[in-house]
Backbone as a printed PyTorch tensor [residue, N CA C, xyz], in Angstrom:
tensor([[[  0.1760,  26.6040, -24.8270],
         [ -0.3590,  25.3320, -25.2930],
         [ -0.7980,  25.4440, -26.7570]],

        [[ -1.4840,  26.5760, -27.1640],
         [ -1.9890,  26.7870, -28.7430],
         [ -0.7280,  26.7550, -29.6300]],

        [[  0.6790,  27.2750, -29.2600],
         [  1.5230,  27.3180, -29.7140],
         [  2.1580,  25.7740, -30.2490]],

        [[  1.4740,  25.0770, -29.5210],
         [  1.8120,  23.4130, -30.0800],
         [  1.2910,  22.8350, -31.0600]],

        [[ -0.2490,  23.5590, -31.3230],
         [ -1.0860,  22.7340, -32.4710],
         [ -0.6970,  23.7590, -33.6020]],

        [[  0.0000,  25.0450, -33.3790],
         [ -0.1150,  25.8660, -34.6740],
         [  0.6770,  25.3490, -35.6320]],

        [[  2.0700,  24.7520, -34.9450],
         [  2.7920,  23.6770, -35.5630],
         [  2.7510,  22.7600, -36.5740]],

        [[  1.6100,  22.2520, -36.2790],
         [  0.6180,  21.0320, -36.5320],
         [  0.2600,  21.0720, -37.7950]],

        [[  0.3620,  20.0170, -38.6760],
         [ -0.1930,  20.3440, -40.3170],
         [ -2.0000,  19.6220, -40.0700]],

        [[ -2.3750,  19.9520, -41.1510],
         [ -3.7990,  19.8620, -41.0710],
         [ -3.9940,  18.3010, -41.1940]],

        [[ -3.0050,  17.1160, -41.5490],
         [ -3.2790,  16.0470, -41.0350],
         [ -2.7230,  15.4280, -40.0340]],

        [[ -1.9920,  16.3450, -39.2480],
         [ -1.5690,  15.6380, -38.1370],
         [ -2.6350,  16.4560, -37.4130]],

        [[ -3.4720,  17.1170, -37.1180],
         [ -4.7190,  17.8680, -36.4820],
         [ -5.3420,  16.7820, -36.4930]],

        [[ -5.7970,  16.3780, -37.6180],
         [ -6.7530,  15.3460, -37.8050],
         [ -6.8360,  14.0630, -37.0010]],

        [[ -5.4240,  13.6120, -37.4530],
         [ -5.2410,  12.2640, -36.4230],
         [ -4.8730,  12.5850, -34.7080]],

        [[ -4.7810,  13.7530, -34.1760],
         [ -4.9240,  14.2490, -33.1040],
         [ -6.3880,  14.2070, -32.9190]],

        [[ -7.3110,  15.0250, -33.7130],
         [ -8.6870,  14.9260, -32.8590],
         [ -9.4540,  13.6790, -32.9970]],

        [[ -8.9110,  12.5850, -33.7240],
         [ -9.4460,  11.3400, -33.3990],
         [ -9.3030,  10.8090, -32.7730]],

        [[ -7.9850,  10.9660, -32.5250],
         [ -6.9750,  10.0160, -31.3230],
         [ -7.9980,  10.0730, -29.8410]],

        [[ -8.1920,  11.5480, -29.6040],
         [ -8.9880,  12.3600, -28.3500],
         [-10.1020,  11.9260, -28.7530]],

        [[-11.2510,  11.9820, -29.5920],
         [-12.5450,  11.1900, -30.2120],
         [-12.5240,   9.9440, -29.3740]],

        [[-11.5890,   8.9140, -30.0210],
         [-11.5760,   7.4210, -29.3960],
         [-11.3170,   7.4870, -28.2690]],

        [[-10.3150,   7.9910, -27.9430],
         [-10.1130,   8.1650, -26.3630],
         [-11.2140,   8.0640, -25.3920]],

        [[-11.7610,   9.7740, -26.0180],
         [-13.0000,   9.7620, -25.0780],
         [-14.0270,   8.6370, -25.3450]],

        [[-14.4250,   8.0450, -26.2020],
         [-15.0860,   7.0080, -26.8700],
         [-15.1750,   5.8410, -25.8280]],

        [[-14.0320,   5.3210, -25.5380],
         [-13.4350,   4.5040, -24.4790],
         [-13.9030,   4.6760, -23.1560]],

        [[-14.0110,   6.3330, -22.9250],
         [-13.7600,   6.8950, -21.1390],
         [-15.3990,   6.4530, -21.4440]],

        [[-16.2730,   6.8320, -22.4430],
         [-17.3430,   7.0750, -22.0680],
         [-17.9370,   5.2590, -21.8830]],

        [[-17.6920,   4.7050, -22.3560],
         [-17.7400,   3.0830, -22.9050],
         [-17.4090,   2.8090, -21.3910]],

        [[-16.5080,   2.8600, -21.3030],
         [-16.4150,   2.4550, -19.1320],
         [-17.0500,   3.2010, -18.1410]],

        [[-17.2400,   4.4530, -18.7490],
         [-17.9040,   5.1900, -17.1930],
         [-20.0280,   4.3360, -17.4790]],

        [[-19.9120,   3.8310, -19.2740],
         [-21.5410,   3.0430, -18.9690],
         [-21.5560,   1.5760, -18.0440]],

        [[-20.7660,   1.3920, -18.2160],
         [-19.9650,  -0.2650, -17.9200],
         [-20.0300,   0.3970, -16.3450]],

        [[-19.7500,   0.5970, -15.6940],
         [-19.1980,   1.2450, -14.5820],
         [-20.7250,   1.3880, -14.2820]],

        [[-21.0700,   2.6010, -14.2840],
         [-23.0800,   2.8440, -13.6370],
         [-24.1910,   1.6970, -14.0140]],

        [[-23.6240,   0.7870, -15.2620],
         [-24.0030,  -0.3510, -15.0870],
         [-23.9270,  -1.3980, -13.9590]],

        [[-23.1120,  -1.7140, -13.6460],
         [-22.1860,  -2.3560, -12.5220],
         [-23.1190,  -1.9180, -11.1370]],

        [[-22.9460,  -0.3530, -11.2060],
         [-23.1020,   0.2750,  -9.9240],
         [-25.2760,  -0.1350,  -9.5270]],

        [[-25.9420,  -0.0460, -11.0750],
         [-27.1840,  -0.5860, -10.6260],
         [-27.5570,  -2.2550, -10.6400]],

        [[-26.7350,  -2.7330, -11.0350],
         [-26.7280,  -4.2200, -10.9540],
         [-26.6480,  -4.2030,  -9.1650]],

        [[-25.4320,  -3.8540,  -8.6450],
         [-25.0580,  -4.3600,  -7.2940],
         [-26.1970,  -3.0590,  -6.3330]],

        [[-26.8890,  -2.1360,  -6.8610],
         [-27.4060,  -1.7080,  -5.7200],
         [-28.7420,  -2.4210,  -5.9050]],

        [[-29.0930,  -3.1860,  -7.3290],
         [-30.9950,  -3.6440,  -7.4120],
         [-31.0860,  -5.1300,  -6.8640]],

        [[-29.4210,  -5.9980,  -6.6990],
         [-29.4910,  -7.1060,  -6.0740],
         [-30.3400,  -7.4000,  -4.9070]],

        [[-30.5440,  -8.2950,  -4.1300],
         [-31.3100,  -8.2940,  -2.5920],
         [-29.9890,  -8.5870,  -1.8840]],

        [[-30.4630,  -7.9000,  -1.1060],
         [-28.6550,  -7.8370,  -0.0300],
         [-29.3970,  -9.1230,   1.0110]],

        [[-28.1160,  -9.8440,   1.2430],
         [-28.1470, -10.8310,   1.7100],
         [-27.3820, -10.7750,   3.4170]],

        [[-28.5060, -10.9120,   4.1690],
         [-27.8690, -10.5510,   5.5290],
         [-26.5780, -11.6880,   5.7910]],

        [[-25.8900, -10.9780,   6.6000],
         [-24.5980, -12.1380,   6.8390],
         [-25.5050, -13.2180,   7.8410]],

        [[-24.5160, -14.3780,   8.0310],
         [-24.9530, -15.3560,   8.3290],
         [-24.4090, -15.3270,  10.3910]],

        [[-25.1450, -15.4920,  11.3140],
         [-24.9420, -15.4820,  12.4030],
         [-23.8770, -16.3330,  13.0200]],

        [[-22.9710, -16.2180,  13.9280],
         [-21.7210, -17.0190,  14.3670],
         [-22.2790, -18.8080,  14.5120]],

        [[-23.2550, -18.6980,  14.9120],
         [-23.6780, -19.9690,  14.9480],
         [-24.1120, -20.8290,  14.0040]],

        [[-24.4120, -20.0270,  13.0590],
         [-24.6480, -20.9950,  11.3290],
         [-23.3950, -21.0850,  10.6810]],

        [[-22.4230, -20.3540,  10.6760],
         [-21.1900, -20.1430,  10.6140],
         [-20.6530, -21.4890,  11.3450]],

        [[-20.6320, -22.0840,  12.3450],
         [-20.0530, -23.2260,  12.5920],
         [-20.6500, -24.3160,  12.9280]],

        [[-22.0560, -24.5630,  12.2950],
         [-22.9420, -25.3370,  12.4270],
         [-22.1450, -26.1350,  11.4200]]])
């Protein structure tokens, strides 16, 4: 695998470790979005379902 970046001129390195920068930038930007999400729907009040008979009332 090292044998791929040795290749590599010092500005194509560059725009490689940004590319991976933003990337991760992104992963991290959704995994907040995401545990956001996850305490929104667990701090809601859970709402019991509704019994067969209110159901066809």
């Amino acid at each position: 695998m090292n044998n791929v970046y040795e290749e590599k001129t010092v500005q194509e390195l560059k725009a490689m470790a940004y590319d991976i920068l933003a990337h991760q930038q992104r992963v991290a930007n959704e995994l907040q979005y995401i545990n956001n999400l996850i305490a929104q729907k667990e701090a809601a009040p859970k709402v019991a379902p509704k019994s067969e008979a209110e159901i066809t009332e």
